[in-house]
Short mmCIF file of C-alpha atoms in Angstrom, two decimals:
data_model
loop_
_atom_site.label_atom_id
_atom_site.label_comp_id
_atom_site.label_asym_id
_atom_site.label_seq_id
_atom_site.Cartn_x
_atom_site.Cartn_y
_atom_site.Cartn_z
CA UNK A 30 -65.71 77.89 3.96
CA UNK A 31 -65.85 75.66 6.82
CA UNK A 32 -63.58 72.84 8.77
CA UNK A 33 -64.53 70.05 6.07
CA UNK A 34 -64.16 72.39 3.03
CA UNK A 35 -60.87 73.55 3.66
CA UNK A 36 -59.99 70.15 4.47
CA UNK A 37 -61.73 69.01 1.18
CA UNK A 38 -58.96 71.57 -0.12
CA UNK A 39 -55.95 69.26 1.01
CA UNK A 40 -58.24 66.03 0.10
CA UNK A 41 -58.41 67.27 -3.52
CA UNK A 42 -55.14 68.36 -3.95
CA UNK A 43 -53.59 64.70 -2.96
CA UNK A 44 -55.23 63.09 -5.23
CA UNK A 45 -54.37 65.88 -8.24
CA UNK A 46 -50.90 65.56 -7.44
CA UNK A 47 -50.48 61.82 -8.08
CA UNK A 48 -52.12 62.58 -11.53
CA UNK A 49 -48.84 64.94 -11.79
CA UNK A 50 -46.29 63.08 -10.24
CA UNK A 51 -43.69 61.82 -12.66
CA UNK A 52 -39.89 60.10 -12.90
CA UNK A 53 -37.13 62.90 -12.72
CA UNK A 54 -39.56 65.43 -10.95
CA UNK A 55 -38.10 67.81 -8.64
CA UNK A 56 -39.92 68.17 -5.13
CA UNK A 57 -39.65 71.74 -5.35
CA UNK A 58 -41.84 71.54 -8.20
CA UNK A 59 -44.17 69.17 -6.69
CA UNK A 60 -44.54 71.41 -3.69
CA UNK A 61 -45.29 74.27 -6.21
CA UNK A 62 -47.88 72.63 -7.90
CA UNK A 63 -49.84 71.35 -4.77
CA UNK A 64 -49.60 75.04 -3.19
CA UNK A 65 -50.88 76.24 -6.57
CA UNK A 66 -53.58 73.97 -6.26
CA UNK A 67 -54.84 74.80 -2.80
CA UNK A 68 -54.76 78.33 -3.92
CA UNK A 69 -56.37 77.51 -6.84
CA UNK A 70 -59.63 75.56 -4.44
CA UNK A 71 -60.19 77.97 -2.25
CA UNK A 72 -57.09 78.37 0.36
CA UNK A 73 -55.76 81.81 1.02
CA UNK A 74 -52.84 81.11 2.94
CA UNK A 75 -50.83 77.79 4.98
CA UNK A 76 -50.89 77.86 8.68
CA UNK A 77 -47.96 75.64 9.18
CA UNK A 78 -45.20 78.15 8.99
CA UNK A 79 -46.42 79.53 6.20
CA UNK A 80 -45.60 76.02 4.55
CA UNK A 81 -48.50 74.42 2.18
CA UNK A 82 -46.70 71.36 1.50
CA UNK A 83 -44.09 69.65 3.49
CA UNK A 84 -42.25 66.56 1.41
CA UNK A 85 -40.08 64.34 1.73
CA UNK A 86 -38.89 61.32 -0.99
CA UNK A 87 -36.67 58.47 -0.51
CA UNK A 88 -34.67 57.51 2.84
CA UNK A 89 -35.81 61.36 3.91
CA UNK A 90 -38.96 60.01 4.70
CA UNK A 91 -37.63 59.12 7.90
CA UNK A 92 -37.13 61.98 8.81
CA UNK A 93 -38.82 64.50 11.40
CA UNK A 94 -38.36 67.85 11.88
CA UNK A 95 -40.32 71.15 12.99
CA UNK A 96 -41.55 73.53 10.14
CA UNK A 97 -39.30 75.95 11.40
CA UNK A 98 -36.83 74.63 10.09
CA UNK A 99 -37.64 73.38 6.96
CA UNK A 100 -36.13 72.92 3.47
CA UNK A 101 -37.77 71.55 0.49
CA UNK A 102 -35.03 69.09 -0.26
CA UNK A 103 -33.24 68.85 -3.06
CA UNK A 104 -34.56 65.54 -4.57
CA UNK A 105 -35.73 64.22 -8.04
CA UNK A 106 -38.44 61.33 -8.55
CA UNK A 107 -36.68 57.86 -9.21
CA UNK A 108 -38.20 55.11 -11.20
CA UNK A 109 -39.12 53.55 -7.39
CA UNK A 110 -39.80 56.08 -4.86
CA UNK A 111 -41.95 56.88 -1.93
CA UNK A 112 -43.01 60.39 -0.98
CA UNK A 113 -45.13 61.75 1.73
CA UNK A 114 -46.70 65.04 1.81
CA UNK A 115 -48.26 66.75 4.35
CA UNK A 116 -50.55 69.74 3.30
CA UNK A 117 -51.65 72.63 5.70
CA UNK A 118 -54.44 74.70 3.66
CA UNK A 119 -55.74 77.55 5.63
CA UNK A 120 -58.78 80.04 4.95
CA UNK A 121 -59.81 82.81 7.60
CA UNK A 122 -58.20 80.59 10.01
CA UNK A 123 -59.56 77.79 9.33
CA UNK A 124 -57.29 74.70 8.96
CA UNK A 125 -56.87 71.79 6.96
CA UNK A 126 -53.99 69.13 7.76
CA UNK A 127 -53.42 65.92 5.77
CA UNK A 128 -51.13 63.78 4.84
CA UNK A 129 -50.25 60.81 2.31
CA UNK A 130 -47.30 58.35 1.56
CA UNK A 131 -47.36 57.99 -2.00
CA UNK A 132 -45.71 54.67 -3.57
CA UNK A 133 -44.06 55.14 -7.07
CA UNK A 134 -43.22 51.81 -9.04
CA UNK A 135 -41.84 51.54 -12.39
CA UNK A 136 -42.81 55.48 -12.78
CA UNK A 137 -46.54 55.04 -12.08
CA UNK A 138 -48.33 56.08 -9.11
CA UNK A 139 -49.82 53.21 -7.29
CA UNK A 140 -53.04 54.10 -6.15
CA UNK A 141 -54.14 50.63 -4.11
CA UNK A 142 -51.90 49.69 -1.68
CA UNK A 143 -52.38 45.98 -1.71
CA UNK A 144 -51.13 46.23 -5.39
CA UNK A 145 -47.36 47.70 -4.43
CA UNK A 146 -44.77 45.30 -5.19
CA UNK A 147 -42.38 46.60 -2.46
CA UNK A 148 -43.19 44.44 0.19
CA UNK A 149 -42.10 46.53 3.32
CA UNK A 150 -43.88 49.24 1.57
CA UNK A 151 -47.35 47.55 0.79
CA UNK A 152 -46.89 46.66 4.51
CA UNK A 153 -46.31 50.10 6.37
CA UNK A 154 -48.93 51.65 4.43
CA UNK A 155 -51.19 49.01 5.59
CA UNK A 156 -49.73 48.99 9.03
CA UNK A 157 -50.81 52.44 9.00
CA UNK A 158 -54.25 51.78 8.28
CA UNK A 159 -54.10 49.74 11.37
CA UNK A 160 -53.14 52.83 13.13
CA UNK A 161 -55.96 54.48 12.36
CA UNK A 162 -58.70 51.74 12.90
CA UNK A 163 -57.34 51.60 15.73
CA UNK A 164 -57.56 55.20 16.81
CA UNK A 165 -61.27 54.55 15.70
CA UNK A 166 -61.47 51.17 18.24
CA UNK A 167 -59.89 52.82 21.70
CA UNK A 168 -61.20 56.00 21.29
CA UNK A 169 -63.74 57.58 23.46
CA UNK A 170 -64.67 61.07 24.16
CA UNK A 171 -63.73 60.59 27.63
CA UNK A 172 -60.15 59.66 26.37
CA UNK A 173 -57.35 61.64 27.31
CA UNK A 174 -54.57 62.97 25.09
CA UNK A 175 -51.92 61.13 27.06
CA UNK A 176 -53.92 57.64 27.16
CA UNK A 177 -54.39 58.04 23.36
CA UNK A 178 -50.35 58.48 23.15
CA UNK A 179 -49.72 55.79 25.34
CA UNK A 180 -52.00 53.41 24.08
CA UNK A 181 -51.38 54.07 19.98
CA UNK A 182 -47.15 54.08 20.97
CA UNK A 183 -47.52 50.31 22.53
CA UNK A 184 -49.24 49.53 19.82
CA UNK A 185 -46.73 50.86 17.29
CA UNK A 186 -43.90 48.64 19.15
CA UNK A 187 -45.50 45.86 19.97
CA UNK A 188 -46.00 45.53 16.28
CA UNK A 189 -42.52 46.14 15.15
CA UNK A 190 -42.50 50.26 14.07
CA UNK A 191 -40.96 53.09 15.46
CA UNK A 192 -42.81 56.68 15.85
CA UNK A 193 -40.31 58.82 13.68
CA UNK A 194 -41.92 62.16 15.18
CA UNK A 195 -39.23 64.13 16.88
CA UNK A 196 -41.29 64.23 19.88
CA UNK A 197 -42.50 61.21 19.70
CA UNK A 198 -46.40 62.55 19.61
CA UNK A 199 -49.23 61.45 17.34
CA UNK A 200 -51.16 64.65 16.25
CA UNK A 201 -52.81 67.39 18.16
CA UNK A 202 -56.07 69.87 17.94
CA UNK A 203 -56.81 71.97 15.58
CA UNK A 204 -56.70 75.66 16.65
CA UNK A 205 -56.54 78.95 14.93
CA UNK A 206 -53.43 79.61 15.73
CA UNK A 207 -49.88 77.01 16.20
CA UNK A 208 -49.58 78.61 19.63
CA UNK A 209 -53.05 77.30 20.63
CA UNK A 210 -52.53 73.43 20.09
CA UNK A 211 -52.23 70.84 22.42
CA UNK A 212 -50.87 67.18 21.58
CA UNK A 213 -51.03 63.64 21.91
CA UNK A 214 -48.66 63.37 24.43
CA UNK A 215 -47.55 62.35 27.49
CA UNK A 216 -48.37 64.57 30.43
CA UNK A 217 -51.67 65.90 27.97
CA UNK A 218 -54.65 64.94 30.63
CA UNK A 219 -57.21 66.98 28.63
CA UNK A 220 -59.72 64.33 27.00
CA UNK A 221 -60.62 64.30 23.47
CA UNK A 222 -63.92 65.89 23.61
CA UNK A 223 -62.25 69.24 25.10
CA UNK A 224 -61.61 69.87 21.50
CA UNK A 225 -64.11 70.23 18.48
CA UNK A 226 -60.76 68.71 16.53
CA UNK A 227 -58.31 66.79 16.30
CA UNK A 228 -55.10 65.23 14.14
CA UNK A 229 -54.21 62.05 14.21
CA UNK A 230 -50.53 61.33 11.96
CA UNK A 231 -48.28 58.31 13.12
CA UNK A 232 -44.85 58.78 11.41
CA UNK A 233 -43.46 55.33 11.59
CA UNK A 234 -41.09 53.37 10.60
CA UNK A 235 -39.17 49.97 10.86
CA UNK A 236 -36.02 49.45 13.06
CA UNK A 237 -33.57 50.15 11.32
CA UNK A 238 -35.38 50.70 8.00
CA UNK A 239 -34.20 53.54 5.50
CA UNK A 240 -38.09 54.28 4.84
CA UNK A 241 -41.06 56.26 6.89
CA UNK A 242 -44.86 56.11 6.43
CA UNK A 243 -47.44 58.75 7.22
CA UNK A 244 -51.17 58.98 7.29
CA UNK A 245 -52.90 61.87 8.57
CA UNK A 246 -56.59 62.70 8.98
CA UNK A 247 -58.43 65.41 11.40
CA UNK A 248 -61.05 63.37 12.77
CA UNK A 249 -64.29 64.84 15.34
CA UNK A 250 -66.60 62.97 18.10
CA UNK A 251 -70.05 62.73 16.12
CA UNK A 252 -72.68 61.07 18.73
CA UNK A 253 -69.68 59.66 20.60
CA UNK A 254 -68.25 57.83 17.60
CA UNK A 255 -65.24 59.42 16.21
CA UNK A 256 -65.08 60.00 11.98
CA UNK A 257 -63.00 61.60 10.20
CA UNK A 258 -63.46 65.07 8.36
#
């Protein structure tokens, strides 16, 4: 299996589990079925602290926390929710690491984000498309870590959002092992081509808002222009 398949493996299991999702759901069991999934494609273990599916619904999707410490909460799927989950496939050491908000309205899953009804929902989803054309835009390979985290957090702000992420970074490499990564952050001077891979996963949310959005690809330099896996 390589980088894309096992990321294929996270891909797939996204969009299974909005087939699945329903009203009254427990995120327990929606973290049981997308583990069972990635099993089921190809994965033989999570790299993120032995976590396949990280989840949060409701005002919890604020907030940030390491996998160390994490507990599936205790939640149940209302008629109107919003859930992110953040998958972490792994086979032979290979990673996969993606992420989706997903909108529920009126008990349906809404697959295009220009047709949610929440309006500060329709709008941080699309804000964080923004994110990540814009990712696309400033990057070069010649881009350091800690211009990427400078640049992207102005951006956030200057646009009204907050980065949620407890320490305030915006992804980080892929390695083979947790140890091994380095981050968007400040202080990082490595460029982006020191790495074969990368993450890139704004958390964000607005001041003062009870509600957080995440998006995360891995993307890769292919003949300078940066694409996602």
């Amino acid at each position: 299996m390589t980088n894309k398949e096992i990321q294929n493996v996270a891909k797939q299991t996204i969009e299974y589990i909005k087939t699945k999702i329903y009203v009254g759901q427990s995120l327990k069991e929606i973290r049981n079925l997308c583990e069972s999934k990635m099993f089921e494609l190809g994965a033989d273990s999570f790299w993120y602290y032995n976590i396949g599916a990280f989840i949060f619904s409701g005002n919890d999707t604020t907030v940030s926390i390491s996998g160390k410490k994490y507990e599936t909460p205790d939640r149940k799927i209302s008629l109107n929710d919003i859930i992110t989950i953040d998958l972490s496939p792994q086979f032979n050491h290979l990673w996969g690491d993606y992420a989706r908000t997903i909108i529920m309205e009126n008990g349906q899953v809404i697959n295009c984000i220009n047709d949610i009804q929440n309006n500060e929902w329709r709008k941080g989803l699309l804000f964080e498309e923004k994110l990540h054309n814009e990712l696309i835009n400033f990057s070069t390979p010649d881009t350091t870590f800690e211009e990427l985290y400078f640049h992207i957090n102005n951006f956030i702000t200057d646009n009204g959002y907050i980065n949620l992420d407890f320490n305030k970074n915006l992804g980080h490499s892929i390695a083979k092992h947790k140890i091994q990564r380095i981050y968007i952050e400040k202080g990082n001077k490595k460029k982006l081509k020191s790495v074969k891979y990368f993450t890139f996963e704004p958390h964000i949310s607005i001041v003062n808002s009870s509600f957080g959005y995440k998006k995360e690809n891995i993307y890769q330099f292919v003949d300078k222009k940066l694409i996602s896996l």
